[in-house]
Tab-separated table of C-alpha atoms in Angstrom:
chain	number	residue	atom	x	y	z
J	761	UNK	CA	92.288	3.216	0.815
J	762	UNK	CA	95.682	2.781	-0.731
J	763	UNK	CA	96.831	4.998	-3.577
J	764	UNK	CA	97.479	2.075	-5.880
J	765	UNK	CA	94.164	0.377	-5.003
J	766	UNK	CA	93.924	-2.926	-6.925
J	767	UNK	CA	96.847	-2.071	-9.214
J	768	UNK	CA	100.551	-1.806	-8.460
J	769	UNK	CA	101.381	1.695	-9.664
J	770	UNK	CA	99.534	4.967	-9.243
J	771	UNK	CA	100.107	8.441	-10.596
J	772	UNK	CA	98.046	11.457	-9.702
J	773	UNK	CA	98.357	14.829	-11.357
J	774	UNK	CA	96.840	17.661	-9.359
J	775	UNK	CA	95.021	20.472	-11.160
J	776	UNK	CA	97.844	22.834	-10.153
J	777	UNK	CA	100.190	20.475	-11.973
J	778	UNK	CA	98.139	20.321	-15.155
J	779	UNK	CA	97.954	24.103	-15.157
J	780	UNK	CA	101.723	24.317	-14.858
J	781	UNK	CA	101.995	21.876	-17.761
J	782	UNK	CA	99.549	23.909	-19.857
J	783	UNK	CA	101.374	27.133	-19.047
J	784	UNK	CA	104.674	25.576	-20.053
J	785	UNK	CA	103.109	24.137	-23.208
J	786	UNK	CA	101.505	27.340	-24.433
J	787	UNK	CA	104.430	29.563	-23.490
J	788	UNK	CA	106.553	27.886	-26.127
J	789	UNK	CA	103.739	26.842	-28.485
J	790	UNK	CA	101.557	29.880	-28.352
J	791	UNK	CA	100.516	29.342	-31.947
J	792	UNK	CA	97.995	26.774	-30.734
J	793	UNK	CA	96.094	29.620	-29.079
J	794	UNK	CA	96.501	32.434	-31.654
J	795	UNK	CA	95.093	32.248	-35.153
J	796	UNK	CA	94.551	34.964	-37.652
J	797	UNK	CA	94.488	35.917	-41.276
J	798	UNK	CA	97.319	37.788	-42.880
J	799	UNK	CA	96.328	41.196	-41.596
J	800	UNK	CA	96.807	39.990	-38.025
J	801	UNK	CA	99.303	37.173	-38.541
J	802	UNK	CA	101.742	37.799	-41.400
J	803	UNK	CA	103.390	34.379	-41.046
J	804	UNK	CA	103.084	31.248	-38.978
J	805	UNK	CA	105.626	30.873	-36.213
J	806	UNK	CA	105.758	29.430	-32.701
J	807	UNK	CA	103.672	32.330	-31.420
J	808	UNK	CA	100.830	32.467	-33.918
J	809	UNK	CA	99.245	30.580	-36.780
J	810	UNK	CA	98.412	32.268	-40.055
J	811	UNK	CA	95.109	31.260	-41.549
J	812	UNK	CA	93.268	32.230	-44.698
J	813	UNK	CA	90.950	35.167	-44.687
J	814	UNK	CA	87.294	34.306	-45.084
J	815	UNK	CA	86.530	34.815	-48.768
J	816	UNK	CA	83.522	36.870	-49.537
J	817	UNK	CA	82.495	38.666	-52.714
J	818	UNK	CA	83.619	42.270	-52.955
J	819	UNK	CA	85.612	42.151	-49.759
J	820	UNK	CA	89.199	42.809	-50.855
J	821	UNK	CA	91.398	40.022	-49.572
J	822	UNK	CA	88.457	38.492	-47.755
J	823	UNK	CA	87.333	39.047	-44.231
J	824	UNK	CA	90.349	39.529	-41.980
J	825	UNK	CA	89.933	37.881	-38.631
J	826	UNK	CA	91.799	36.706	-35.580
J	827	UNK	CA	91.014	34.539	-32.600
J	828	UNK	CA	93.137	34.354	-29.517
J	829	UNK	CA	92.663	32.333	-26.365
J	830	UNK	CA	94.383	33.038	-23.092
J	831	UNK	CA	96.202	30.092	-21.530
J	832	UNK	CA	93.336	28.105	-20.071
J	833	UNK	CA	93.021	27.202	-16.425
J	834	UNK	CA	91.808	23.687	-15.717
J	835	UNK	CA	89.899	22.643	-12.631
J	836	UNK	CA	89.545	18.918	-12.038
J	837	UNK	CA	86.488	17.633	-10.191
J	838	UNK	CA	85.737	18.744	-7.470
J	839	UNK	CA	84.812	22.315	-8.300
J	840	UNK	CA	87.507	24.615	-6.971
J	841	UNK	CA	86.336	27.737	-8.754
J	842	UNK	CA	84.960	29.221	-5.576
J	843	UNK	CA	81.648	29.972	-7.228
J	844	UNK	CA	83.228	31.502	-10.298
J	845	UNK	CA	81.926	28.874	-12.681
J	846	UNK	CA	78.542	29.806	-14.232
J	847	UNK	CA	75.602	27.995	-12.703
J	848	UNK	CA	74.605	26.670	-16.145
J	849	UNK	CA	77.585	24.331	-16.010
J	850	UNK	CA	77.871	21.382	-13.660
J	851	UNK	CA	81.189	19.762	-12.898
J	852	UNK	CA	80.729	16.029	-12.411
J	853	UNK	CA	83.169	13.337	-11.439
J	854	UNK	CA	85.553	12.406	-14.265
J	855	UNK	CA	85.096	15.854	-15.744
J	856	UNK	CA	86.995	19.076	-15.670
J	857	UNK	CA	86.164	22.689	-16.078
J	858	UNK	CA	88.202	25.032	-18.170
J	859	UNK	CA	88.339	28.807	-17.897
J	860	UNK	CA	89.883	31.088	-20.461
J	861	UNK	CA	89.445	34.360	-22.259
J	862	UNK	CA	88.734	34.567	-25.951
J	863	UNK	CA	89.408	37.604	-28.095
J	864	UNK	CA	87.818	37.711	-31.535
J	865	UNK	CA	88.980	40.432	-33.900
J	866	UNK	CA	87.655	41.493	-37.287
J	867	UNK	CA	88.726	44.133	-39.762
J	868	UNK	CA	85.682	46.182	-40.643
J	869	UNK	CA	85.069	48.614	-43.479
J	870	UNK	CA	86.966	46.862	-46.241
J	871	UNK	CA	84.038	46.591	-48.605
J	872	UNK	CA	84.770	47.605	-52.217
J	873	UNK	CA	82.348	50.183	-53.529
J	874	UNK	CA	81.894	49.872	-57.288
J	875	UNK	CA	82.914	53.000	-59.034
J	876	UNK	CA	83.510	53.638	-62.757
J	877	UNK	CA	86.680	55.423	-61.792
J	878	UNK	CA	87.989	52.465	-59.889
J	879	UNK	CA	90.854	51.244	-62.042
J	880	UNK	CA	91.305	48.026	-60.072
J	881	UNK	CA	88.030	46.415	-61.047
J	882	UNK	CA	88.203	46.026	-64.819
J	883	UNK	CA	87.864	42.281	-64.827
J	884	UNK	CA	85.277	42.087	-62.070
J	885	UNK	CA	87.437	39.563	-60.272
J	886	UNK	CA	87.715	39.901	-56.540
J	887	UNK	CA	90.961	41.417	-55.438
J	888	UNK	CA	92.895	38.667	-53.661
J	889	UNK	CA	95.446	41.002	-52.205
J	890	UNK	CA	95.197	41.254	-48.462
J	891	UNK	CA	94.790	44.761	-47.121
J	892	UNK	CA	97.976	46.578	-46.373
J	893	UNK	CA	98.245	47.940	-42.874
J	894	UNK	CA	99.321	51.299	-44.285
J	895	UNK	CA	96.468	51.251	-46.811
J	896	UNK	CA	94.038	50.470	-44.087
J	897	UNK	CA	92.171	53.687	-44.706
J	898	UNK	CA	88.832	54.041	-43.033
J	899	UNK	CA	88.669	50.390	-42.122
J	900	UNK	CA	89.190	49.536	-38.482
J	901	UNK	CA	89.539	46.598	-36.153
J	902	UNK	CA	86.734	45.508	-33.902
J	903	UNK	CA	87.559	43.311	-30.972
J	904	UNK	CA	85.340	41.461	-28.574
J	905	UNK	CA	86.598	39.789	-25.410
J	906	UNK	CA	84.689	36.856	-23.961
J	907	UNK	CA	85.024	35.226	-20.600
J	908	UNK	CA	84.771	31.540	-21.462
J	909	UNK	CA	83.893	28.683	-19.153
J	910	UNK	CA	83.744	25.146	-20.434
J	911	UNK	CA	83.134	21.637	-19.205
J	912	UNK	CA	85.152	18.803	-20.649
J	913	UNK	CA	86.510	15.377	-20.067
J	914	UNK	CA	89.875	13.678	-20.520
J	915	UNK	CA	90.676	11.937	-23.768
J	916	UNK	CA	93.310	9.246	-23.943
J	917	UNK	CA	95.273	8.390	-27.020
J	918	UNK	CA	97.043	5.072	-26.820
J	919	UNK	CA	100.254	4.405	-28.653
J	920	UNK	CA	100.538	0.758	-27.648
J	921	UNK	CA	102.027	-1.130	-24.772
J	922	UNK	CA	100.036	0.776	-22.195
J	923	UNK	CA	101.625	4.064	-23.266
J	924	UNK	CA	99.819	7.054	-24.628
J	925	UNK	CA	98.865	10.591	-23.883
J	926	UNK	CA	96.187	12.603	-22.176
J	927	UNK	CA	94.177	15.300	-23.907
J	928	UNK	CA	90.919	17.089	-23.370
J	929	UNK	CA	87.573	17.262	-25.114
J	930	UNK	CA	85.133	20.116	-24.644
J	931	UNK	CA	81.544	19.144	-23.903
J	932	UNK	CA	79.925	22.520	-23.355
J	933	UNK	CA	80.826	26.180	-23.348
J	934	UNK	CA	79.172	28.966	-21.436
J	935	UNK	CA	79.610	32.638	-22.188
J	936	UNK	CA	78.556	35.016	-19.507
J	937	UNK	CA	76.165	37.899	-19.996
J	938	UNK	CA	75.595	37.666	-23.754
J	939	UNK	CA	72.207	38.709	-25.062
J	940	UNK	CA	70.049	37.959	-26.897
J	941	UNK	CA	70.081	34.228	-26.304
J	942	UNK	CA	70.434	33.228	-29.970
J	943	UNK	CA	73.579	35.336	-30.193
J	944	UNK	CA	74.925	33.698	-27.075
J	945	UNK	CA	74.189	30.249	-28.485
J	946	UNK	CA	75.831	31.169	-31.768
J	947	UNK	CA	78.962	32.436	-30.089
J	948	UNK	CA	79.092	29.464	-27.744
J	949	UNK	CA	78.880	27.169	-30.751
J	950	UNK	CA	81.661	29.077	-32.479
J	951	UNK	CA	83.930	29.245	-29.464
J	952	UNK	CA	83.390	25.617	-28.510
J	953	UNK	CA	84.385	24.620	-32.024
J	954	UNK	CA	87.459	26.825	-31.983
J	955	UNK	CA	88.509	25.875	-28.469
J	956	UNK	CA	88.110	22.181	-29.106
J	957	UNK	CA	90.137	22.475	-32.280
J	958	UNK	CA	92.837	24.435	-30.479
J	959	UNK	CA	93.123	21.803	-27.756
J	960	UNK	CA	93.358	18.819	-30.081
J	961	UNK	CA	97.111	19.161	-30.307
J	962	UNK	CA	97.575	19.375	-26.555
J	963	UNK	CA	98.590	15.875	-25.564
J	964	UNK	CA	100.545	15.132	-22.421
J	965	UNK	CA	102.326	11.769	-22.452
J	966	UNK	CA	101.392	9.476	-19.574
J	967	UNK	CA	105.041	9.552	-18.565
J	968	UNK	CA	104.771	13.278	-17.920
J	969	UNK	CA	101.805	12.803	-15.625
J	970	UNK	CA	104.141	11.069	-13.183
J	971	UNK	CA	107.244	13.156	-14.001
J	972	UNK	CA	109.005	10.016	-15.156
J	973	UNK	CA	108.548	8.235	-11.847
J	974	UNK	CA	108.480	4.459	-12.068
J	975	UNK	CA	107.080	2.827	-15.174
J	976	UNK	CA	103.381	2.494	-15.711
J	977	UNK	CA	101.467	0.390	-18.161
J	978	UNK	CA	98.002	1.858	-18.007
J	979	UNK	CA	95.274	-0.408	-16.689
J	980	UNK	CA	92.773	2.147	-15.381
J	981	UNK	CA	92.093	5.802	-15.953
J	982	UNK	CA	92.533	8.573	-16.309
J	983	UNK	CA	89.925	9.134	-13.629
J	984	UNK	CA	89.220	12.632	-12.454
J	985	UNK	CA	88.362	13.153	-8.832
J	986	UNK	CA	89.765	14.831	-5.746
J	987	UNK	CA	91.198	17.624	-7.938
J	988	UNK	CA	93.465	15.082	-9.625
J	989	UNK	CA	93.746	13.107	-12.830
J	990	UNK	CA	94.553	9.596	-11.662
J	991	UNK	CA	95.994	6.706	-13.594
J	992	UNK	CA	96.598	3.166	-12.390
J	993	UNK	CA	98.648	0.402	-13.867
J	994	UNK	CA	101.378	-2.125	-13.587
J	995	UNK	CA	105.094	-1.661	-13.878
E	1100	UNK	CA	98.920	18.525	-1.947
E	1101	UNK	CA	101.859	17.831	-4.213
E	1102	UNK	CA	101.277	18.528	-7.886
E	1103	UNK	CA	102.391	15.038	-8.871
E	1104	UNK	CA	102.112	11.937	-6.729
E	1105	UNK	CA	103.463	8.591	-7.865
E	1106	UNK	CA	103.173	5.460	-5.775
E	1107	UNK	CA	104.008	1.788	-6.010
E	1108	UNK	CA	102.943	-1.020	-3.726
E	1109	UNK	CA	105.334	-3.734	-2.593
E	1110	UNK	CA	104.918	-5.766	-5.778
E	1111	UNK	CA	105.500	-2.663	-7.874
E	1112	UNK	CA	108.431	-1.637	-5.695
E	1113	UNK	CA	109.959	-5.057	-6.241
E	1114	UNK	CA	109.789	-4.472	-9.994
E	1115	UNK	CA	111.282	-1.009	-9.534
E	1116	UNK	CA	114.050	-2.555	-7.473
E	1117	UNK	CA	114.836	-5.063	-10.196
E	1118	UNK	CA	115.050	-2.220	-12.715
E	1119	UNK	CA	117.403	-0.401	-10.355
E	1120	UNK	CA	119.570	-3.514	-10.080
E	1121	UNK	CA	119.853	-3.638	-13.865
E	1122	UNK	CA	120.740	0.037	-14.023
E	1123	UNK	CA	123.430	-0.390	-11.388
E	1124	UNK	CA	125.042	-2.990	-13.609
E	1125	UNK	CA	128.188	-4.915	-12.855
E	1126	UNK	CA	130.636	-3.556	-10.321
E	1127	UNK	CA	134.286	-4.536	-10.389
E	1128	UNK	CA	137.303	-4.422	-8.150
E	1129	UNK	CA	140.789	-5.883	-7.986
E	1130	UNK	CA	143.629	-6.060	-5.517
E	1131	UNK	CA	145.721	-8.420	-3.516
E	1132	UNK	CA	145.375	-10.012	-0.151
E	1133	UNK	CA	146.649	-12.858	1.905
E	1134	UNK	CA	145.241	-16.309	1.520
E	1135	UNK	CA	146.434	-18.220	4.503
E	1136	UNK	CA	150.224	-18.063	4.361
E	1137	UNK	CA	150.185	-17.261	0.670
E	1138	UNK	CA	149.633	-14.105	-1.304
E	1139	UNK	CA	146.714	-13.853	-3.667
E	1140	UNK	CA	145.843	-11.275	-6.276
E	1141	UNK	CA	142.257	-11.097	-7.320
E	1142	UNK	CA	139.768	-9.561	-9.687
E	1143	UNK	CA	136.141	-9.521	-8.655
E	1144	UNK	CA	132.945	-8.527	-10.431
E	1145	UNK	CA	129.546	-8.332	-8.823
E	1146	UNK	CA	126.004	-7.677	-9.929
E	1147	UNK	CA	122.762	-7.777	-8.013
E	1148	UNK	CA	119.498	-9.444	-8.913
E	1149	UNK	CA	116.310	-10.697	-7.384
E	1150	UNK	CA	115.104	-9.758	-3.957
E	1151	UNK	CA	111.647	-8.993	-2.670
E	1152	UNK	CA	110.651	-5.623	-1.232
E	1153	UNK	CA	109.060	-5.349	2.169
E	1154	UNK	CA	108.058	-1.721	2.779
E	1155	UNK	CA	108.185	-0.760	6.432
E	1156	UNK	CA	106.798	2.664	7.280
E	1157	UNK	CA	107.919	5.229	7.993
E	1158	UNK	CA	111.240	4.960	6.231
E	1159	UNK	CA	112.581	1.429	5.850
E	1160	UNK	CA	112.688	-0.546	2.623
E	1161	UNK	CA	113.707	-4.091	3.407
E	1162	UNK	CA	115.082	-6.126	0.536
E	1163	UNK	CA	114.804	-9.798	1.273
E	1164	UNK	CA	116.926	-12.434	-0.380
E	1165	UNK	CA	118.852	-10.114	-2.627
E	1166	UNK	CA	121.183	-12.071	-4.879
E	1167	UNK	CA	124.725	-10.793	-5.007
E	1168	UNK	CA	126.196	-12.630	-7.971
E	1169	UNK	CA	129.955	-12.578	-8.043
E	1170	UNK	CA	132.780	-13.851	-10.154
E	1171	UNK	CA	136.247	-14.170	-8.731
E	1172	UNK	CA	139.469	-14.655	-10.618
E	1173	UNK	CA	142.401	-14.920	-8.340
E	1174	UNK	CA	145.862	-16.318	-8.535
E	1175	UNK	CA	147.988	-17.226	-5.617
E	1176	UNK	CA	151.568	-18.307	-5.686
E	1177	UNK	CA	153.434	-20.390	-3.196
E	1178	UNK	CA	156.835	-21.889	-2.828
E	1179	UNK	CA	156.628	-25.662	-2.738
E	1180	UNK	CA	159.572	-25.490	-0.426
E	1181	UNK	CA	157.150	-24.216	2.191
E	1182	UNK	CA	155.471	-27.619	2.036
E	1183	UNK	CA	158.310	-29.997	1.139
E	1184	UNK	CA	161.766	-29.016	2.330
E	1185	UNK	CA	164.419	-28.653	-0.279
E	1186	UNK	CA	166.905	-31.518	-0.201
E	1187	UNK	CA	170.321	-32.344	-1.628
E	1188	UNK	CA	171.890	-35.587	-2.788
E	1189	UNK	CA	175.309	-35.533	-1.197
E	1190	UNK	CA	178.536	-35.881	-3.123
E	1191	UNK	CA	179.522	-39.524	-3.352
E	1192	UNK	CA	183.016	-40.684	-4.212
E	1193	UNK	CA	184.225	-44.144	-5.031
E	1194	UNK	CA	187.626	-45.523	-5.912
E	1195	UNK	CA	187.539	-47.209	-9.236
E	1196	UNK	CA	190.428	-49.495	-10.110
E	1197	UNK	CA	192.559	-48.231	-12.937
E	1198	UNK	CA	190.525	-45.030	-12.948
E	1199	UNK	CA	191.021	-43.655	-9.581
E	1200	UNK	CA	188.673	-41.744	-7.353
E	1201	UNK	CA	185.370	-40.820	-9.006
E	1202	UNK	CA	182.882	-38.442	-7.362
E	1203	UNK	CA	179.317	-37.544	-8.232
E	1204	UNK	CA	178.346	-33.899	-7.982
E	1205	UNK	CA	176.224	-32.711	-5.094
E	1206	UNK	CA	172.659	-32.491	-6.415
E	1207	UNK	CA	170.184	-30.184	-4.676
E	1208	UNK	CA	166.462	-30.028	-5.404
E	1209	UNK	CA	165.143	-26.499	-4.866
E	1210	UNK	CA	161.380	-26.686	-5.256
E	1211	UNK	CA	159.969	-23.972	-7.510
E	1212	UNK	CA	157.356	-21.346	-6.733
E	1213	UNK	CA	154.138	-22.185	-8.561
E	1214	UNK	CA	151.234	-19.946	-9.463
E	1215	UNK	CA	147.748	-21.330	-9.207
E	1216	UNK	CA	144.840	-19.576	-11.013
E	1217	UNK	CA	141.381	-20.121	-9.638
E	1218	UNK	CA	138.086	-18.862	-11.047
E	1219	UNK	CA	134.899	-19.119	-9.092
E	1220	UNK	CA	131.385	-17.781	-9.636
E	1221	UNK	CA	128.529	-18.019	-7.224
E	1222	UNK	CA	125.909	-15.908	-5.514
E	1223	UNK	CA	125.219	-15.076	-1.962
E	1224	UNK	CA	121.780	-14.228	-0.623
E	1225	UNK	CA	121.394	-11.523	1.939
E	1226	UNK	CA	118.684	-9.358	3.416
E	1227	UNK	CA	119.265	-5.683	4.001
E	1228	UNK	CA	117.405	-2.661	5.265
E	1229	UNK	CA	117.562	0.389	3.028
E	1230	UNK	CA	116.592	4.003	3.619
E	1231	UNK	CA	115.559	6.666	1.162
E	1232	UNK	CA	118.150	9.109	-0.054
E	1233	UNK	CA	117.157	12.133	-2.180
E	1234	UNK	CA	119.726	14.333	-3.855
E	1235	UNK	CA	119.692	17.070	-6.475
E	1236	UNK	CA	123.054	16.852	-8.161
E	1237	UNK	CA	124.321	17.902	-11.541
E	1238	UNK	CA	120.866	19.017	-12.602
E	1239	UNK	CA	119.291	15.657	-11.823
E	1240	UNK	CA	116.922	14.614	-9.103
E	1241	UNK	CA	117.931	11.228	-7.818
E	1242	UNK	CA	115.929	9.199	-5.346
E	1243	UNK	CA	117.856	6.202	-4.152
E	1244	UNK	CA	117.709	3.580	-1.477
E	1245	UNK	CA	120.858	3.162	0.568
E	1246	UNK	CA	121.687	0.117	2.631
E	1247	UNK	CA	121.717	0.638	6.361
E	1248	UNK	CA	124.678	-1.016	8.035
E	1249	UNK	CA	126.592	-3.890	6.497
E	1250	UNK	CA	124.585	-7.042	5.819
E	1251	UNK	CA	126.062	-10.305	7.008
E	1252	UNK	CA	127.233	-12.333	4.034
E	1253	UNK	CA	127.009	-16.095	4.426
E	1254	UNK	CA	130.071	-17.154	2.478
E	1255	UNK	CA	131.175	-20.264	4.375
E	1256	UNK	CA	129.738	-22.653	1.780
E	1257	UNK	CA	131.465	-20.736	-0.981
E	1258	UNK	CA	134.705	-20.798	1.007
E	1259	UNK	CA	134.571	-24.575	1.274
E	1260	UNK	CA	133.893	-24.881	-2.439
E	1261	UNK	CA	136.743	-22.552	-3.294
E	1262	UNK	CA	139.108	-24.473	-1.050
E	1263	UNK	CA	138.306	-27.680	-2.906
E	1264	UNK	CA	138.787	-25.822	-6.181
E	1265	UNK	CA	142.164	-24.588	-5.005
E	1266	UNK	CA	143.176	-28.156	-4.209
E	1267	UNK	CA	142.144	-29.372	-7.653
E	1268	UNK	CA	143.859	-26.453	-9.376
E	1269	UNK	CA	147.005	-26.971	-7.324
E	1270	UNK	CA	147.099	-30.640	-8.275
E	1271	UNK	CA	146.857	-29.736	-11.957
E	1272	UNK	CA	149.717	-27.281	-11.668
E	1273	UNK	CA	151.902	-29.505	-9.529
E	1274	UNK	CA	151.678	-32.386	-11.967
E	1275	UNK	CA	154.097	-30.462	-14.156
E	1276	UNK	CA	156.715	-30.235	-11.445
E	1277	UNK	CA	159.395	-32.959	-11.842
E	1278	UNK	CA	159.843	-35.640	-9.202
E	1279	UNK	CA	156.811	-34.491	-7.225
E	1280	UNK	CA	154.332	-37.067	-8.429
E	1281	UNK	CA	154.627	-39.356	-5.439
E	1282	UNK	CA	154.405	-36.383	-3.170
E	1283	UNK	CA	151.503	-34.724	-4.936
E	1284	UNK	CA	148.794	-35.666	-2.481
E	1285	UNK	CA	151.018	-34.576	0.341
E	1286	UNK	CA	151.695	-31.201	-1.226
E	1287	UNK	CA	148.051	-30.572	-2.068
E	1288	UNK	CA	147.008	-31.544	1.417
E	1289	UNK	CA	149.676	-29.237	2.754
E	1290	UNK	CA	148.474	-26.346	0.619
E	1291	UNK	CA	144.817	-26.721	1.513
E	1292	UNK	CA	145.639	-27.234	5.157
E	1293	UNK	CA	147.766	-24.118	5.166
E	1294	UNK	CA	144.942	-22.085	3.644
E	1295	UNK	CA	141.954	-23.691	5.394
E	1296	UNK	CA	138.372	-22.495	5.149
E	1297	UNK	CA	139.096	-19.667	7.532
E	1298	UNK	CA	141.734	-18.445	5.148
E	1299	UNK	CA	139.340	-18.382	2.190
E	1300	UNK	CA	136.639	-16.771	4.288
E	1301	UNK	CA	139.145	-14.186	5.379
E	1302	UNK	CA	139.860	-13.505	1.724
E	1303	UNK	CA	136.233	-13.441	0.524
E	1304	UNK	CA	134.983	-11.179	3.289
E	1305	UNK	CA	137.187	-8.171	2.489
E	1306	UNK	CA	136.661	-8.690	-1.256
E	1307	UNK	CA	132.856	-8.946	-1.232
E	1308	UNK	CA	131.834	-6.774	1.709
E	1309	UNK	CA	132.746	-3.440	0.055
E	1310	UNK	CA	130.216	-4.194	-2.675
E	1311	UNK	CA	127.373	-4.136	-0.153
E	1312	UNK	CA	128.742	-1.510	2.203
E	1313	UNK	CA	127.040	1.741	1.183
E	1314	UNK	CA	125.146	-0.100	-1.556
E	1315	UNK	CA	122.746	2.325	-3.299
E	1316	UNK	CA	120.059	1.665	-5.871
E	1317	UNK	CA	118.532	4.553	-7.779
E	1318	UNK	CA	114.733	4.252	-8.034
E	1319	UNK	CA	114.044	7.657	-9.613
E	1320	UNK	CA	116.359	9.823	-11.658
E	1321	UNK	CA	115.133	12.654	-13.842
E	1322	UNK	CA	116.566	15.978	-14.994
E	1323	UNK	CA	115.352	18.944	-13.005
E	1324	UNK	CA	114.576	20.575	-16.335
E	1325	UNK	CA	112.079	17.869	-17.224
E	1326	UNK	CA	110.880	17.397	-20.789
E	1327	UNK	CA	107.109	17.048	-20.839
E	1328	UNK	CA	106.591	16.887	-24.584
E	1329	UNK	CA	109.392	16.355	-27.094
E	1330	UNK	CA	109.953	18.767	-29.947
E	1331	UNK	CA	107.945	17.978	-33.036
E	1332	UNK	CA	108.937	20.659	-35.510
E	1333	UNK	CA	110.359	24.117	-35.945
E	1334	UNK	CA	107.384	25.832	-34.360
E	1335	UNK	CA	106.733	23.138	-31.788
E	1336	UNK	CA	109.798	23.106	-29.558
E	1337	UNK	CA	110.154	20.788	-26.594
E	1338	UNK	CA	107.964	21.629	-23.632
E	1339	UNK	CA	109.738	21.583	-20.294
E	1340	UNK	CA	108.885	22.165	-16.681
E	1341	UNK	CA	111.103	22.525	-13.663
E	1342	UNK	CA	110.944	19.872	-10.978
E	1343	UNK	CA	111.174	22.183	-7.971
E	1344	UNK	CA	110.983	19.627	-5.214
E	1345	UNK	CA	110.996	15.853	-4.922
E	1346	UNK	CA	110.109	14.021	-1.734
E	1347	UNK	CA	109.815	10.317	-0.988
E	1348	UNK	CA	108.387	8.316	1.849
E	1349	UNK	CA	107.237	4.861	2.806
E	1350	UNK	CA	103.594	5.257	3.723
E	1351	UNK	CA	100.924	2.994	5.106
E	1352	UNK	CA	97.784	3.771	3.084
E	1353	UNK	CA	94.663	1.758	3.749
E	1354	UNK	CA	95.754	-1.824	3.919
E	1355	UNK	CA	98.925	-1.405	1.907
E	1356	UNK	CA	102.424	-0.125	2.397
E	1357	UNK	CA	103.508	2.038	-0.506
E	1358	UNK	CA	106.553	3.885	-1.738
E	1359	UNK	CA	105.317	7.381	-2.541
E	1360	UNK	CA	107.053	10.121	-4.499
E	1361	UNK	CA	105.715	13.682	-4.286
E	1362	UNK	CA	106.854	16.175	-6.884
E	1363	UNK	CA	106.214	19.886	-7.259
E	1364	UNK	CA	106.769	21.584	-10.598
E	1365	UNK	CA	106.713	25.020	-12.141
E	1366	UNK	CA	106.368	26.063	-15.775
């Protein structure tokens, strides 16, 4: 069968290519993979995104947290993981798998204990000041690292005239070796939400999929098969 | 497998070729040459359009019926004396009674050199075989198709038309020359006979052939440091990858012949 099939132009991006694109993307825009409250991320920059702490009564400055994903590795159908992908996930045609590592960090031990001698609590208002790293005291950081596998599918965003961009949507996440099951489900829910949100801003223009070769007004695709994302169109 | 594969079939390649023709734009040249026994200076401009791609694996891209559109502005000058000999009215003397001998001066007609401007626009169709040419130069990958050999340009019809045009232009110029009216047809016939179709063909060939000799159309040109995603703010700089290798071939896939580019990248 011809590459162009019933159309006149074809572009195929191999999974090695998409991974090079993702590496290039996240190297200079790491902030899409690193989020944290002020304790972990003092200010937003290209490397990390500052978020609000999670407000909670009697936790000074709120709950300090951070989430960081490693640069994900994408595997287009067919499965090329060599058996690495958890058996709970199935990679079908027009789907992709995604493998990454997720690190969730929390500052623990920052609970205010009411004390008549505490001169900061006269008005009973929560202290909005974030914890100072030097005044960290007995509090400490807990980190958990998760090996994350996900199944997703391509998402196209059209900008008119057959142009647009390619992104990804996450359909399911699998964490390995988490017990009990409710905890695993809870974490999978959390990480799927975070990962999907992190990937929303990853959009590769159709033009990049073919490295600028020829012109292509999209008629078909992207279709995922043979370890490639394929698009078909006319010039 | 290459990280990026892009392919076009013959219809798509024809569109790509037309884009490449537009990008090549108008080429120009000027100079002087002989036009029969006369000298001609010329300015020529050429652009290419049309043509249909016939992909021929493994490496030939045949362009059929490519239009080479040209405009010629040339002027040639000739001495009318080359056509009509100069002549002199001899001195004549007569004896006039009571006056004496009276003589007329010797009058010589020295025909001037005239300059004839001619403008002509036309196109010539030709078919040429091209081969792929890939270069990395100045930080850009460039995949082009380069003509193989020198296509034969059928310019005889144009030569005949130009010869007629020269005759008409010469007549217009010669009308301004005194005394030549009765001889005009003779002079024009002399000029066109002296040039002849072979003369015009001999002029057109050297002018137009260089435009197709080594003719190259660029079908892919991108910076090696390729921008994947443009910058969109202070913390979202442009995303770039390096195009490490670019290859091109004419391949027979299934029932179709396709022009295929294979590109490897690195972050």
